[in-house]
Short mmCIF file of C-alpha atoms in Angstrom, two decimals:
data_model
loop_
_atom_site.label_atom_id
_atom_site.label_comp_id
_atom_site.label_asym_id
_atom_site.label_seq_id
_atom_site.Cartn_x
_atom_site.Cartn_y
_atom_site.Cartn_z
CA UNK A 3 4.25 -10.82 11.90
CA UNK A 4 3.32 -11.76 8.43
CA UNK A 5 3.12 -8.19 6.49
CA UNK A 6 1.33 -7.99 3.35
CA UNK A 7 2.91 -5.15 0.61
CA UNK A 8 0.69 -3.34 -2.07
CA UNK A 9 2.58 -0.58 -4.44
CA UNK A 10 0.05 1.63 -5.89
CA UNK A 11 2.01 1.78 -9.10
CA UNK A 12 2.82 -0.73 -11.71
CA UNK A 13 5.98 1.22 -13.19
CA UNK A 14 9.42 -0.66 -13.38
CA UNK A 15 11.39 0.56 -11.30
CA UNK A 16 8.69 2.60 -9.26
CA UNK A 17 10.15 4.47 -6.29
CA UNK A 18 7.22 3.32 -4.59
CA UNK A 19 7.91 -0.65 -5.00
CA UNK A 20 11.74 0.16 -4.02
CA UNK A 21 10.24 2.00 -0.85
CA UNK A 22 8.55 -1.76 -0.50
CA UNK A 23 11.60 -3.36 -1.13
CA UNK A 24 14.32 -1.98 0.98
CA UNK A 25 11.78 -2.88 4.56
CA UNK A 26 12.43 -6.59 5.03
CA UNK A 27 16.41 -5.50 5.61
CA UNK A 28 14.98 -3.22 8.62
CA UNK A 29 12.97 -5.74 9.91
CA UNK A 30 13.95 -9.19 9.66
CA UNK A 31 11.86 -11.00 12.49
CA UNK A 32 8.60 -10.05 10.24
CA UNK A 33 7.93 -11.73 6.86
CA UNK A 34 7.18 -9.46 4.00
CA UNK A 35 4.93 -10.70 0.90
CA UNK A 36 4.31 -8.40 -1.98
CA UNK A 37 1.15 -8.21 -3.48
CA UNK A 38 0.57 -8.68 -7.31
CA UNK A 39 -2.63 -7.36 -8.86
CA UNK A 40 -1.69 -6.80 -12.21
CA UNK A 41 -4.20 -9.49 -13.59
CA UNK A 42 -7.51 -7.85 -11.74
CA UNK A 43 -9.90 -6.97 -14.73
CA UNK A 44 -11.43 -3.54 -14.12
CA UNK A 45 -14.26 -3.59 -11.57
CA UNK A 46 -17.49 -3.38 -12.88
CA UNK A 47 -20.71 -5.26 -10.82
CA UNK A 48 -22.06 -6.94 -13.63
CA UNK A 49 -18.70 -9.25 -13.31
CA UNK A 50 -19.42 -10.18 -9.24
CA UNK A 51 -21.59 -12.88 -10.12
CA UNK A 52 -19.79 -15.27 -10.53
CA UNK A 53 -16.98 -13.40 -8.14
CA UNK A 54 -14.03 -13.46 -10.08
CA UNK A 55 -10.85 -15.91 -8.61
CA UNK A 56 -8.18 -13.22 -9.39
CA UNK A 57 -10.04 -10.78 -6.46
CA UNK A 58 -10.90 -13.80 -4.32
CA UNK A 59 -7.34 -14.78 -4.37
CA UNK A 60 -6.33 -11.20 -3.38
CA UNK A 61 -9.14 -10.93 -0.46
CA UNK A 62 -7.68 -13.93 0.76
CA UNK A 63 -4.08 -12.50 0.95
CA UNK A 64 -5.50 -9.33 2.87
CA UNK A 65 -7.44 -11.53 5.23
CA UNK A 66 -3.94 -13.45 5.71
CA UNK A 67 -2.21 -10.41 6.50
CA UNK A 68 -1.57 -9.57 10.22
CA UNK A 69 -0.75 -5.83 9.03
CA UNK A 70 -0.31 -4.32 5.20
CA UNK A 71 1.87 -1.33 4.07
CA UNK A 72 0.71 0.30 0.90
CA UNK A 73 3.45 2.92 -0.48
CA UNK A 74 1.36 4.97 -3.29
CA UNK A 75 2.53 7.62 -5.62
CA UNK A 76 0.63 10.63 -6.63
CA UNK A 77 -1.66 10.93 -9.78
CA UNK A 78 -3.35 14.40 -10.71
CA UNK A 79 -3.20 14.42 -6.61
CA UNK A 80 -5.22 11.31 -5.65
CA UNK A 81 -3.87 7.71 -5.99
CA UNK A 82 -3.52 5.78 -9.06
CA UNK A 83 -6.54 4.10 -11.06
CA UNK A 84 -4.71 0.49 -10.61
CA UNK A 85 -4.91 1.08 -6.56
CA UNK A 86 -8.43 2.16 -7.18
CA UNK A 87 -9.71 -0.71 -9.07
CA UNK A 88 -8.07 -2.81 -5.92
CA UNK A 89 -9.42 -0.90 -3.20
CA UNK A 90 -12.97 -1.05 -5.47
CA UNK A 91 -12.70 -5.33 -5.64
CA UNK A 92 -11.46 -5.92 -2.28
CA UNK A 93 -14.42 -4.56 -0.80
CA UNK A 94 -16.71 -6.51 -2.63
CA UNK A 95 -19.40 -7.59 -2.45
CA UNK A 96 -20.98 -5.10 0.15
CA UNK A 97 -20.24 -6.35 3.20
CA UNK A 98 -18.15 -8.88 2.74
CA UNK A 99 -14.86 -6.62 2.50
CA UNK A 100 -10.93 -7.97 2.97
CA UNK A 101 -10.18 -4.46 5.04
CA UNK A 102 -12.31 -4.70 8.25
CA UNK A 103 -9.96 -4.65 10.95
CA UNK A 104 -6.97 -4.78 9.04
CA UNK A 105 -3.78 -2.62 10.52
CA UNK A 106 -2.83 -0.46 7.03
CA UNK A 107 0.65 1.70 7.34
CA UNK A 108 0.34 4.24 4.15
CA UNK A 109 3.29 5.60 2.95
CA UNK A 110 4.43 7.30 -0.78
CA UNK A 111 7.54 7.90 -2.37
CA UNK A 112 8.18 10.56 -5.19
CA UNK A 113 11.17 12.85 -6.50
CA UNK A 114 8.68 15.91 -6.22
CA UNK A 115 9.07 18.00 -3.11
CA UNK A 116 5.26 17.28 -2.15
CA UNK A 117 6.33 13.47 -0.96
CA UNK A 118 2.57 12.08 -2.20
CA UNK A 119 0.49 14.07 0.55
CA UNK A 120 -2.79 14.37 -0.82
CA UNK A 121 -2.63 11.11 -2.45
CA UNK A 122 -2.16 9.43 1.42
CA UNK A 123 -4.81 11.32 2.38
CA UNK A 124 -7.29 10.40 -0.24
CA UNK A 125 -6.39 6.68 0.91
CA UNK A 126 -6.27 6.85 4.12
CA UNK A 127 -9.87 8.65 3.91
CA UNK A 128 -10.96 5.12 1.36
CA UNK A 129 -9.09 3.04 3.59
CA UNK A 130 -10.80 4.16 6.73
CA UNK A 131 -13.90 3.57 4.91
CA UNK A 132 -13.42 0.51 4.50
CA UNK A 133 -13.03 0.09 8.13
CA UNK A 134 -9.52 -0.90 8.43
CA UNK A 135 -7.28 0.66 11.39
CA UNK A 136 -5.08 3.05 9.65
CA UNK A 137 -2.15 4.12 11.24
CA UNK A 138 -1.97 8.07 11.48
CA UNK A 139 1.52 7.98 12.78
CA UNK A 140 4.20 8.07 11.75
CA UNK A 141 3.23 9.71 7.92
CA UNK A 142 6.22 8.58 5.41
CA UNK A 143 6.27 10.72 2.64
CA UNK A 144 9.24 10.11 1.03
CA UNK A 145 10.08 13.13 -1.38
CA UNK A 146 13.48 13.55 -3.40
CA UNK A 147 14.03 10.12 -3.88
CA UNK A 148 16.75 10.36 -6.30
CA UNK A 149 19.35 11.04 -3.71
CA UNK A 150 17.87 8.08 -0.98
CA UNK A 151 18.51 5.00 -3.36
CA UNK A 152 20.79 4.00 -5.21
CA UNK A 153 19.92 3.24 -9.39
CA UNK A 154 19.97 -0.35 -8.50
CA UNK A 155 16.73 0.10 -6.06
CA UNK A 156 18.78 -0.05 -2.70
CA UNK A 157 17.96 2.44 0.28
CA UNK A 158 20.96 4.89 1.51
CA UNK A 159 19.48 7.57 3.41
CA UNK A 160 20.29 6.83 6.93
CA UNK A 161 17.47 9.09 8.35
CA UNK A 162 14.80 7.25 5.83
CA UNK A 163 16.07 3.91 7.44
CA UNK A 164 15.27 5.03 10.80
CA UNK A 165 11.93 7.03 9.98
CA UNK A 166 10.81 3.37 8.65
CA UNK A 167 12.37 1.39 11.26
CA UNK A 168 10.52 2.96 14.26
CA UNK A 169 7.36 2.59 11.78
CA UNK A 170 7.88 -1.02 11.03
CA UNK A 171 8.16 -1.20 14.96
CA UNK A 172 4.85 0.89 15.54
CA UNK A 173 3.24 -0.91 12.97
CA UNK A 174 3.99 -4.25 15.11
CA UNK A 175 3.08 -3.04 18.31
CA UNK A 176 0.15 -1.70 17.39
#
């Protein structure tokens, strides 16, 4: 299965990109590509015509995917303006969107002991939207993340590996 990876934040060293990172150890048999939309200008409809390459080439790696996993931290409790702008160019023009049908597993990572709920929410509630087939189980919200990875980036909680690996396996059987 070829999985598709989108971190709602553009931090270095983002919890949320580790979170990303540590899932092609728990599943090997799947290949894992991570999405980078840095270069996306912000949307606005007066640039659609001519559609812009940057969000052509990243509707092309969504209609690629076989499933995607976004992980997504928590802004002023809804998801980041960078994710936004994403969501917001990937479903452009009207009816012509890269999410129909897609399998999405939505997932957040944070040191705070909410673990990113509201900001899932608020994407699973765009996501679904934008007609893709978001899992609702299992929810991953990863909260005191300081003591699951090391400073290097590399998952240690052995309960976090398994919570993942039975999603990774849901995710694929889905």
């Amino acid at each position: 299965m070829n999985i598709l990876t989108i971190s709602g934040s553009s931090r270095t060293g983002s919890f949320n990109t580790m979170l990303l990172g540590a899932l092609p150890a728990l599943a090997p048999a799947h290949t894992f590509t991570h999405m980078d939309y840095s270069a996306l200008p912000l949307f606005s409809q007066d640039l659609e015509n001519p559609f812009p390459e940057s969000a052509t080439s990243l509707k092309d790696q969504i209609k690629a995917a076989d499933a995607i996993i976004i992980a997504t931290p928590e802004y002023n409790r809804s998801i980041p303006a960078s994710l936004s702008n994403l969501l917001d160019w990937t479903s452009r023009p009207y009816g012509q969107g890269a999410w129909i049908g897609k399998k999405v597993l939505v997932m957040g990572a944070t040191p705070a002991p909410t673990g990113t709920v509201l900001a899932q929410a608020e994407l699973r509630k765009i996501l679904l939207y934008l007609d893709a087939r978001v899992m609702g189980q299992p929810e991953i919200y990863l909260s005191s993340v300081y003591e699951k990875f090391t400073t290097e980036g590399e998952l240690t909680d052995e309960g976090t590996k398994q919570h993942l690996s039975k999603a990774l396996e849901l995710l694929a059987s889905s």
